Short mmCIF file of C-alpha atoms in Angstrom, two decimals:
data_model
loop_
_atom_site.label_atom_id
_atom_site.label_comp_id
_atom_site.label_asym_id
_atom_site.label_seq_id
_atom_site.Cartn_x
_atom_site.Cartn_y
_atom_site.Cartn_z
CA UNK A 3 12.77 -12.74 6.54
CA UNK A 4 11.58 -10.30 9.20
CA UNK A 5 11.84 -6.56 9.68
CA UNK A 6 15.18 -7.00 11.41
CA UNK A 7 16.69 -8.37 8.17
CA UNK A 8 16.26 -5.02 6.41
CA UNK A 9 16.34 -2.61 9.33
CA UNK A 10 18.99 -0.28 10.74
CA UNK A 11 20.14 -1.01 14.31
CA UNK A 12 17.28 -2.02 16.58
CA UNK A 13 16.02 0.05 19.48
CA UNK A 14 17.39 -2.51 21.90
CA UNK A 15 20.90 -1.20 21.14
CA UNK A 16 20.00 2.45 21.59
CA UNK A 17 18.72 4.77 24.30
CA UNK A 18 14.95 4.46 24.75
CA UNK A 19 14.42 7.04 27.50
CA UNK A 20 13.73 9.92 25.10
CA UNK A 21 10.10 11.19 24.98
CA UNK A 22 8.33 10.21 21.77
CA UNK A 23 7.85 13.80 20.58
CA UNK A 24 11.64 14.33 20.80
CA UNK A 25 12.63 10.97 19.32
CA UNK A 26 13.80 11.29 15.67
CA UNK A 27 12.85 7.66 15.10
CA UNK A 28 9.24 8.28 16.13
CA UNK A 29 9.14 11.58 14.24
CA UNK A 30 10.26 9.86 11.03
CA UNK A 31 7.47 7.34 11.51
CA UNK A 32 4.98 10.17 12.19
CA UNK A 33 5.95 12.09 9.04
CA UNK A 34 5.68 8.89 6.98
CA UNK A 35 2.28 8.10 8.47
CA UNK A 36 1.01 11.65 7.94
CA UNK A 37 2.16 11.76 4.32
CA UNK A 38 0.49 8.43 3.65
CA UNK A 39 -2.78 9.55 5.28
CA UNK A 40 -2.83 12.82 3.33
CA UNK A 41 -2.22 10.80 0.18
CA UNK A 42 -5.20 8.63 1.09
CA UNK A 43 -7.44 11.69 1.48
CA UNK A 44 -6.32 13.08 -1.88
CA UNK A 45 -6.87 9.65 -3.45
CA UNK A 46 -10.49 9.47 -2.29
CA UNK A 47 -11.22 12.96 -3.65
CA UNK A 48 -9.66 11.99 -6.99
CA UNK A 49 -11.51 8.67 -7.11
CA UNK A 50 -14.90 10.21 -6.35
CA UNK A 51 -14.40 12.98 -8.91
CA UNK A 52 -13.20 10.60 -11.63
CA UNK A 53 -16.06 8.19 -10.93
CA UNK A 54 -18.68 10.94 -11.12
CA UNK A 55 -17.20 12.20 -14.38
CA UNK A 56 -17.09 8.71 -15.92
CA UNK A 57 -20.49 7.32 -14.94
CA UNK A 58 -23.83 7.88 -13.30
CA UNK A 59 -24.14 8.82 -9.60
CA UNK A 60 -25.15 5.26 -8.71
CA UNK A 61 -22.17 3.85 -10.61
CA UNK A 62 -19.89 6.33 -8.87
CA UNK A 63 -21.26 5.23 -5.50
CA UNK A 64 -20.60 1.61 -6.42
CA UNK A 65 -16.99 2.39 -7.33
CA UNK A 66 -16.49 4.17 -4.01
CA UNK A 67 -17.92 1.16 -2.14
CA UNK A 68 -15.88 -1.50 -3.99
CA UNK A 69 -12.90 -1.27 -1.64
CA UNK A 70 -14.98 -2.06 1.47
CA UNK A 71 -15.62 -5.72 0.61
CA UNK A 72 -12.02 -6.98 0.22
CA UNK A 73 -10.97 -4.88 3.22
CA UNK A 74 -13.59 -6.55 5.41
CA UNK A 75 -13.03 -10.07 4.05
CA UNK A 76 -9.24 -9.99 4.22
CA UNK A 77 -8.65 -7.91 7.36
CA UNK A 78 -8.09 -10.84 9.73
CA UNK A 79 -5.67 -12.42 7.29
CA UNK A 80 -3.89 -9.08 7.08
CA UNK A 81 -3.28 -9.21 10.82
CA UNK A 82 -1.62 -12.60 10.41
CA UNK A 83 0.57 -11.24 7.61
CA UNK A 84 1.62 -8.26 9.76
CA UNK A 85 2.63 -10.52 12.66
CA UNK A 86 4.39 -13.15 10.52
CA UNK A 87 6.47 -10.79 8.37
CA UNK A 88 6.79 -7.77 10.63
CA UNK A 89 4.64 -4.63 10.50
CA UNK A 90 7.32 -2.33 9.10
CA UNK A 91 8.03 -4.59 6.15
CA UNK A 92 4.31 -5.00 5.46
CA UNK A 93 3.65 -1.24 5.64
CA UNK A 94 6.55 -0.54 3.25
CA UNK A 95 5.27 -3.15 0.79
CA UNK A 96 1.67 -1.97 1.10
CA UNK A 97 2.54 1.68 0.55
CA UNK A 98 4.68 0.73 -2.45
CA UNK A 99 1.81 -1.20 -4.05
CA UNK A 100 -0.69 1.58 -3.30
CA UNK A 101 1.66 4.17 -4.77
CA UNK A 102 2.28 2.14 -7.93
CA UNK A 103 -1.44 1.47 -8.46
CA UNK A 104 -2.44 5.12 -8.03
CA UNK A 105 0.33 6.40 -10.32
CA UNK A 106 -0.59 3.80 -12.95
CA UNK A 107 -4.19 5.02 -13.03
CA UNK A 108 -2.97 8.63 -13.10
CA UNK A 109 -0.87 7.85 -16.19
CA UNK A 110 -3.82 6.07 -17.80
CA UNK A 111 -6.09 9.07 -17.22
CA UNK A 112 -3.49 11.48 -18.62
CA UNK A 113 -3.47 9.72 -21.99
CA UNK A 114 -6.91 8.09 -22.33
CA UNK A 115 -10.50 8.17 -21.08
CA UNK A 116 -10.82 4.55 -19.92
CA UNK A 117 -14.18 4.76 -18.15
CA UNK A 118 -15.10 3.18 -14.82
CA UNK A 119 -13.33 -0.17 -15.03
CA UNK A 120 -9.80 1.06 -14.14
CA UNK A 121 -11.28 3.07 -11.27
CA UNK A 122 -13.14 0.04 -9.94
CA UNK A 123 -9.97 -2.06 -10.28
CA UNK A 124 -7.99 0.58 -8.39
CA UNK A 125 -10.59 0.68 -5.61
CA UNK A 126 -10.49 -3.12 -5.41
CA UNK A 127 -6.69 -3.17 -5.17
CA UNK A 128 -6.71 -0.38 -2.60
CA UNK A 129 -9.22 -2.26 -0.45
CA UNK A 130 -7.26 -5.52 -0.63
CA UNK A 131 -3.99 -3.78 0.24
CA UNK A 132 -5.69 -1.87 3.06
CA UNK A 133 -6.59 -5.22 4.60
CA UNK A 134 -2.90 -5.82 5.33
CA UNK A 135 -1.83 -2.18 5.59
CA UNK A 136 -4.20 -1.21 8.42
CA UNK A 137 -3.26 -4.03 10.87
CA UNK A 138 0.42 -3.39 10.17
CA UNK A 139 0.00 0.35 10.77
CA UNK A 140 -1.65 -0.44 14.09
CA UNK A 141 1.14 -2.81 15.12
CA UNK A 142 4.06 -0.62 14.06
CA UNK A 143 4.12 1.96 16.92
CA UNK A 144 4.90 -0.77 19.46
CA UNK A 145 8.02 -1.58 17.44
CA UNK A 146 9.36 1.99 17.08
CA UNK A 147 9.13 3.17 20.69
CA UNK A 148 8.88 1.85 24.24
CA UNK A 149 5.68 0.89 26.06
CA UNK A 150 5.86 3.96 28.25
CA UNK A 151 5.64 6.22 25.19
CA UNK A 152 2.83 4.39 23.37
CA UNK A 153 0.06 6.56 24.81
CA UNK A 154 1.81 9.72 23.64
CA UNK A 155 2.38 8.13 20.22
CA UNK A 156 -1.32 7.32 20.05
CA UNK A 157 -2.10 11.00 20.64
CA UNK A 158 0.43 12.03 18.00
CA UNK A 159 -1.16 9.60 15.58
CA UNK A 160 -4.58 11.11 16.31
CA UNK A 161 -3.23 14.57 15.53
CA UNK A 162 -1.78 13.25 12.27
CA UNK A 163 -5.18 11.86 11.28
CA UNK A 164 -6.88 15.18 12.07
CA UNK A 165 -4.24 17.07 10.06
CA UNK A 166 -4.63 14.71 7.11
CA UNK A 167 -8.40 15.16 7.10
CA UNK A 168 -8.09 18.96 7.21
CA UNK A 169 -5.36 19.19 4.56
CA UNK A 170 -6.07 16.21 2.31
CA UNK A 171 -9.51 17.07 0.96
CA UNK A 172 -8.64 20.67 -0.04
CA UNK A 173 -5.36 19.45 -1.54
CA UNK A 174 -7.28 16.86 -3.56
CA UNK A 175 -9.68 19.55 -4.71
CA UNK A 176 -6.73 21.72 -5.75
CA UNK A 177 -5.30 18.83 -7.75
CA UNK A 178 -8.61 18.27 -9.53
CA UNK A 179 -8.95 22.00 -10.26
CA UNK A 180 -5.38 22.23 -11.55
CA UNK A 181 -5.39 19.26 -13.91
CA UNK A 182 -8.35 16.99 -13.34
CA UNK A 183 -8.48 13.62 -11.66
CA UNK A 184 -5.21 12.51 -13.26
CA UNK A 185 -3.29 15.30 -11.52
CA UNK A 186 -5.00 14.55 -8.21
CA UNK A 187 -4.14 10.84 -8.52
CA UNK A 188 -0.52 11.72 -9.32
CA UNK A 189 -0.38 13.97 -6.26
CA UNK A 190 -1.81 11.20 -4.08
CA UNK A 191 0.75 8.72 -5.39
CA UNK A 192 3.65 11.08 -4.74
CA UNK A 193 2.48 11.75 -1.18
CA UNK A 194 2.24 8.03 -0.47
CA UNK A 195 5.69 7.59 -2.04
CA UNK A 196 7.17 10.05 0.50
CA UNK A 197 6.45 7.56 3.28
CA UNK A 198 8.49 4.69 1.83
CA UNK A 199 12.08 5.96 2.33
CA UNK A 200 11.15 7.29 5.76
CA UNK A 201 9.80 3.88 6.79
CA UNK A 202 12.95 2.20 5.48
CA UNK A 203 15.03 4.47 7.73
CA UNK A 204 13.24 3.84 11.03
CA UNK A 205 14.72 1.60 13.71
CA UNK A 206 12.58 -1.14 15.19
CA UNK A 207 12.41 -2.87 18.55
CA UNK A 208 13.11 -6.58 18.29
CA UNK A 209 10.66 -9.09 19.74
CA UNK A 210 11.77 -11.58 22.38
CA UNK A 211 13.08 -14.79 20.75
CA UNK A 212 10.15 -16.88 22.02
CA UNK A 213 7.64 -14.51 20.45
CA UNK A 214 9.50 -14.55 17.13
CA UNK A 215 9.48 -18.37 17.14
CA UNK A 216 5.81 -18.67 18.02
CA UNK A 217 4.89 -16.33 15.19
CA UNK A 218 6.40 -18.64 12.51
CA UNK A 219 5.97 -22.21 13.78
CA UNK A 220 2.41 -22.72 12.52
CA UNK A 221 0.30 -22.24 9.43
CA UNK A 222 -1.46 -18.97 8.66
CA UNK A 223 -4.76 -20.50 9.81
CA UNK A 224 -3.07 -21.65 12.97
CA UNK A 225 -1.73 -18.16 13.57
CA UNK A 226 -5.19 -16.69 13.06
CA UNK A 227 -6.72 -19.15 15.50
CA UNK A 228 -3.98 -18.48 18.02
CA UNK A 229 -4.61 -14.73 17.75
CA UNK A 230 -8.35 -15.12 18.26
CA UNK A 231 -7.77 -17.39 21.28
CA UNK A 232 -5.27 -14.89 22.66
CA UNK A 233 -7.86 -12.11 22.51
CA UNK A 234 -10.65 -14.28 23.90
CA UNK A 235 -8.61 -15.36 26.91
CA UNK A 236 -7.11 -11.96 27.67
CA UNK A 237 -8.78 -10.32 30.65
CA UNK A 238 -8.41 -6.81 29.26
CA UNK A 239 -8.33 -7.18 25.48
CA UNK A 240 -11.52 -9.25 25.14
CA UNK A 241 -13.81 -6.73 26.87
CA UNK A 242 -11.84 -3.84 25.35
CA UNK A 243 -12.48 -5.06 21.79
CA UNK A 244 -16.17 -5.49 22.69
CA UNK A 245 -16.34 -1.96 24.13
CA UNK A 246 -14.65 -0.54 21.00
CA UNK A 247 -17.10 -2.44 18.78
CA UNK A 248 -20.17 -1.17 20.62
CA UNK A 249 -18.84 2.38 20.61
CA UNK A 250 -18.15 2.32 16.88
CA UNK A 251 -21.49 0.70 16.03
CA UNK A 252 -23.28 3.40 18.01
CA UNK A 253 -21.31 6.37 16.70
CA UNK A 254 -20.75 5.68 12.99
CA UNK A 255 -24.33 5.77 11.67
CA UNK A 256 -25.67 8.88 13.44
CA UNK A 257 -22.49 10.92 13.04
CA UNK A 258 -22.22 10.21 9.31
CA UNK A 259 -25.45 9.83 7.38
CA UNK A 260 -27.63 10.71 10.40
CA UNK A 261 -26.06 14.13 10.87
CA UNK A 262 -26.86 15.18 7.30
CA UNK A 263 -30.46 14.04 7.69
CA UNK A 264 -30.72 15.86 11.03
CA UNK A 265 -29.48 19.10 9.45
CA UNK A 266 -31.94 18.73 6.58
CA UNK A 267 -34.81 18.08 9.01
CA UNK A 268 -33.95 21.15 11.11
CA UNK A 269 -33.20 23.42 8.16
CA UNK A 270 -29.56 24.04 9.13
CA UNK A 271 -28.37 23.66 5.55
CA UNK A 272 -24.98 22.58 4.27
CA UNK A 273 -23.20 25.29 6.22
CA UNK A 274 -24.78 23.98 9.43
CA UNK A 275 -23.49 20.49 8.70
CA UNK A 276 -20.04 21.97 8.10
CA UNK A 277 -20.04 23.80 11.41
CA UNK A 278 -21.19 20.72 13.32
CA UNK A 279 -18.52 18.59 11.65
CA UNK A 280 -15.96 21.26 12.49
CA UNK A 281 -17.04 21.01 16.13
CA UNK A 282 -16.60 17.24 16.08
CA UNK A 283 -13.16 17.51 14.49
CA UNK A 284 -12.00 20.21 16.88
CA UNK A 285 -13.05 18.19 19.91
CA UNK A 286 -11.36 15.04 18.62
CA UNK A 287 -8.19 16.99 17.83
CA UNK A 288 -8.14 18.49 21.33
CA UNK A 289 -8.38 15.02 22.85
CA UNK A 290 -5.50 13.76 20.71
CA UNK A 291 -3.42 16.83 21.65
CA UNK A 292 -4.10 16.20 25.34
CA UNK A 293 -2.78 12.65 25.13
CA UNK A 294 0.19 13.70 22.99
CA UNK A 295 1.20 16.39 25.49
CA UNK A 296 0.58 14.52 28.72
CA UNK A 297 1.79 11.17 27.48
CA UNK A 298 -0.14 9.34 30.17
CA UNK A 299 -3.57 9.77 31.75
CA UNK A 300 -4.05 8.02 35.10
CA UNK A 301 -6.99 5.66 35.61
CA UNK A 302 -7.15 5.08 31.86
CA UNK A 303 -9.80 2.35 32.08
CA UNK A 304 -12.08 4.47 34.25
CA UNK A 305 -11.61 7.60 32.13
CA UNK A 306 -12.26 5.73 28.86
CA UNK A 307 -15.45 4.19 30.25
CA UNK A 308 -16.87 7.42 31.62
CA UNK A 309 -15.90 9.34 28.47
CA UNK A 310 -17.70 6.73 26.38
CA UNK A 311 -20.82 6.99 28.53
CA UNK A 312 -20.81 10.80 28.57
CA UNK A 313 -20.17 10.92 24.82
CA UNK A 314 -23.15 8.63 24.26
CA UNK A 315 -25.40 10.93 26.28
CA UNK A 316 -24.16 13.95 24.31
CA UNK A 317 -24.81 12.16 21.02
CA UNK A 318 -28.39 11.40 22.03
CA UNK A 319 -28.84 15.05 23.03
CA UNK A 320 -27.55 16.26 19.65
CA UNK A 321 -30.79 15.18 17.96
CA UNK A 322 -32.73 17.59 20.20
CA UNK A 323 -30.44 20.63 19.83
CA UNK A 324 -32.70 23.67 19.29
CA UNK A 325 -30.33 25.44 16.91
CA UNK A 326 -27.01 25.34 15.10
CA UNK A 327 -25.03 27.03 17.88
CA UNK A 328 -26.15 24.49 20.50
CA UNK A 329 -25.56 21.68 18.00
CA UNK A 330 -21.99 22.86 17.36
CA UNK A 331 -21.29 23.06 21.10
CA UNK A 332 -22.74 19.58 21.60
CA UNK A 333 -20.70 18.25 18.68
CA UNK A 334 -17.55 19.77 20.19
CA UNK A 335 -18.28 17.89 23.41
CA UNK A 336 -18.97 14.66 21.50
CA UNK A 337 -15.71 14.98 19.60
CA UNK A 338 -13.76 15.64 22.79
CA UNK A 339 -15.30 12.71 24.68
CA UNK A 340 -15.27 10.30 21.76
CA UNK A 341 -11.73 11.33 20.87
CA UNK A 342 -10.60 10.83 24.45
CA UNK A 343 -12.25 7.42 24.83
CA UNK A 344 -11.03 6.32 21.39
CA UNK A 345 -7.46 7.44 22.03
CA UNK A 346 -7.36 5.78 25.43
CA UNK A 347 -8.89 2.56 24.09
CA UNK A 348 -6.32 2.58 21.29
CA UNK A 349 -3.49 3.19 23.74
CA UNK A 350 -4.71 0.38 26.00
CA UNK A 351 -4.96 -1.90 22.97
CA UNK A 352 -1.33 -1.10 22.14
CA UNK A 353 0.04 -1.46 25.66
CA UNK A 354 -1.95 -4.52 26.76
CA UNK A 355 -1.16 -6.59 23.67
CA UNK A 356 1.90 -8.76 23.31
CA UNK A 357 3.75 -7.25 20.30
CA UNK A 358 3.83 -10.67 18.62
CA UNK A 359 0.02 -10.62 18.46
CA UNK A 360 -0.54 -6.92 17.90
CA UNK A 361 -1.21 -7.20 14.17
CA UNK A 362 -3.98 -9.73 14.78
CA UNK A 363 -5.40 -7.74 17.69
CA UNK A 364 -5.46 -4.60 15.54
CA UNK A 365 -7.08 -6.55 12.71
CA UNK A 366 -9.94 -7.74 14.92
CA UNK A 367 -10.57 -4.23 16.24
CA UNK A 368 -10.23 -2.80 12.73
CA UNK A 369 -12.64 -5.36 11.29
CA UNK A 370 -15.33 -4.07 13.61
CA UNK A 371 -14.52 -0.38 13.05
CA UNK A 372 -13.93 -0.48 9.28
CA UNK A 373 -15.88 -3.58 8.22
CA UNK A 374 -18.97 -3.88 10.41
CA UNK A 375 -19.61 -0.38 11.76
CA UNK A 376 -20.08 1.17 8.27
CA UNK A 377 -22.94 -1.28 7.73
CA UNK A 378 -24.86 0.71 10.32
CA UNK A 379 -25.02 3.73 7.98
CA UNK A 380 -27.72 2.42 5.59
CA UNK A 381 -29.55 0.93 8.58
CA UNK A 382 -29.50 4.31 10.33
CA UNK A 383 -30.72 6.08 7.20
CA UNK A 384 -33.62 3.66 6.79
CA UNK A 385 -34.51 3.89 10.48
CA UNK A 386 -34.49 7.69 10.39
CA UNK A 387 -36.77 7.58 7.37
CA UNK A 388 -39.20 5.40 9.33
CA UNK A 389 -39.03 6.89 12.85
CA UNK A 390 -37.20 10.21 12.63
CA UNK A 391 -33.83 11.38 13.89
CA UNK A 392 -34.58 11.60 17.62
CA UNK A 393 -35.39 7.92 18.32
CA UNK A 394 -32.55 6.68 16.11
CA UNK A 395 -29.96 8.93 17.77
CA UNK A 396 -31.19 7.80 21.20
CA UNK A 397 -31.03 4.08 20.31
CA UNK A 398 -27.56 4.56 18.82
CA UNK A 399 -26.50 6.39 21.99
CA UNK A 400 -27.69 3.42 24.04
CA UNK A 401 -25.63 1.03 21.90
CA UNK A 402 -22.60 3.27 22.29
CA UNK A 403 -23.19 3.61 26.03
CA UNK A 404 -23.18 -0.17 26.38
CA UNK A 405 -19.49 0.01 25.48
CA UNK A 406 -18.93 2.19 28.54
CA UNK A 407 -21.02 -0.19 30.65
CA UNK A 408 -18.83 -3.12 29.55
CA UNK A 409 -15.70 -1.16 30.46
CA UNK A 410 -17.09 -0.34 33.91
CA UNK A 411 -18.41 -3.82 34.65
CA UNK A 412 -15.23 -5.75 33.77
CA UNK A 413 -12.86 -5.16 36.66
CA UNK A 414 -9.60 -5.77 34.80
CA UNK A 415 -10.53 -3.31 32.06
CA UNK A 416 -11.88 -0.76 34.52
CA UNK A 417 -8.63 -0.86 36.47
CA UNK A 418 -6.37 -0.93 33.41
CA UNK A 419 -3.56 1.63 33.43
CA UNK A 420 -1.19 2.99 30.84
CA UNK A 421 2.48 2.27 31.57
CA UNK A 422 4.66 4.99 33.02
#
C-alpha cells in the first residue's frame, strides 16, 4: 500500500499553477506541520521538567539525551521506510504513535508518580519514531506541491519552525505552571493530534510509474544501498550534502554550548544570552520570510555558498564582540546568513532529488545535522575549557566556511538553480 491508496485525488488531476501560499493543500500541510512542531516544543519542556522533578540533574540530562541514540542509529532506515511506503503515510503513522505515547505518559503522571523509567521509555520511543518521522517530513513537500513552488514551501517551513520555537516553549511553561508536567504532556499530545486529520486530507502528487516500481522491487538493504549510490553519483547532491554537513558541524557547537560560555566569560549574563539568541532567531526568520515571499532566488548555488562563507566569518567575529549590542548585531547577521544558506541548501536538496529517493536523501542530510553535529557540542565545550572561546569559534568558523568552499569549487553545485 502507498499513499495513493488512502489519499484524496492526486495533484496530477488538479490545477498546480497556484502559488504555494495560496494553495489550500499546502496550507493544510503547513498547519499540520506547525501544530506538530509546537507539540514537539511543548513535549521537550514537559520532559525536562518531569525529569528534573523525578531525579538528579545528571539523571535528567541522561533522560533528555536518550532519544538521540535511536534517532541517529535508525535515521537511514527511516529514509528507506519513507520512500517505500510514502512520506504522507509514514508521517501520519509517526504522529499517531507520538501522540499516543505522550498522552499515555500524561495519564500515568496524572494518577501516579512513576519516576524516571516511563520518561526514559517515552524519550526512547520518541527518538525511534523521529528516525522515520524526520525523513518523511523532509520528503513530503515534494509530494504536495510542484517543483516550482518548493523553494517557497521551504521558506514557509522555516517560518513554521521559527513560530514553533517562539510559541512552544512558553506554551509548555504555561502547561507546567497550570497543572504540572502531566498537563504539559497532555497539551503536547493534543497539538500533535491536530496534525493527523489535516495530513489525511491533503492531496499528494503521484510518482512516475518507473519510480514507484524501483522503490519496491528490492529489499530494504538494497533500497538503502541504492539511495547511497544515488547520492554519491549525483553531481549536485553529493557535494551539497557535504557542504550541509560541514556547515552544521561548524555552527552547532559554538552557537549552542559555546554561546553560553562566551556570555559567561564576557559577563553578559543570562539576559545577554537571551538577546543574542533573539538576534539569531530574528535573522533566521527574516531569511525564511524572504524565501517564502520571493519563492525563488536566482543563482541559488552561488548565493548559498557566499552566504555560508560570510556567515562563517561573522561567527568567528562573534567571539571578539566588545559588548552585548555588537554581539546581538553580529548574531542577527549570522542568523540571516545561516538561515539563507540553510534554506537555499534545503530547497536545492528538495528540487535536485528524484522524489522516489527524497526520503533517503533527507535521511542522510538529517543524520549529519541531527546525529553527528550534536556530538560537536561536548567537544566544543571541552575545547573552550582548554583554549578559550576565541580560538574555538575561529576553528569552527573555518570548518563551516569549508562548506562554502565546497559549494564554490564544485561547478554543478555552484551553478545550481531553483526551478521557476
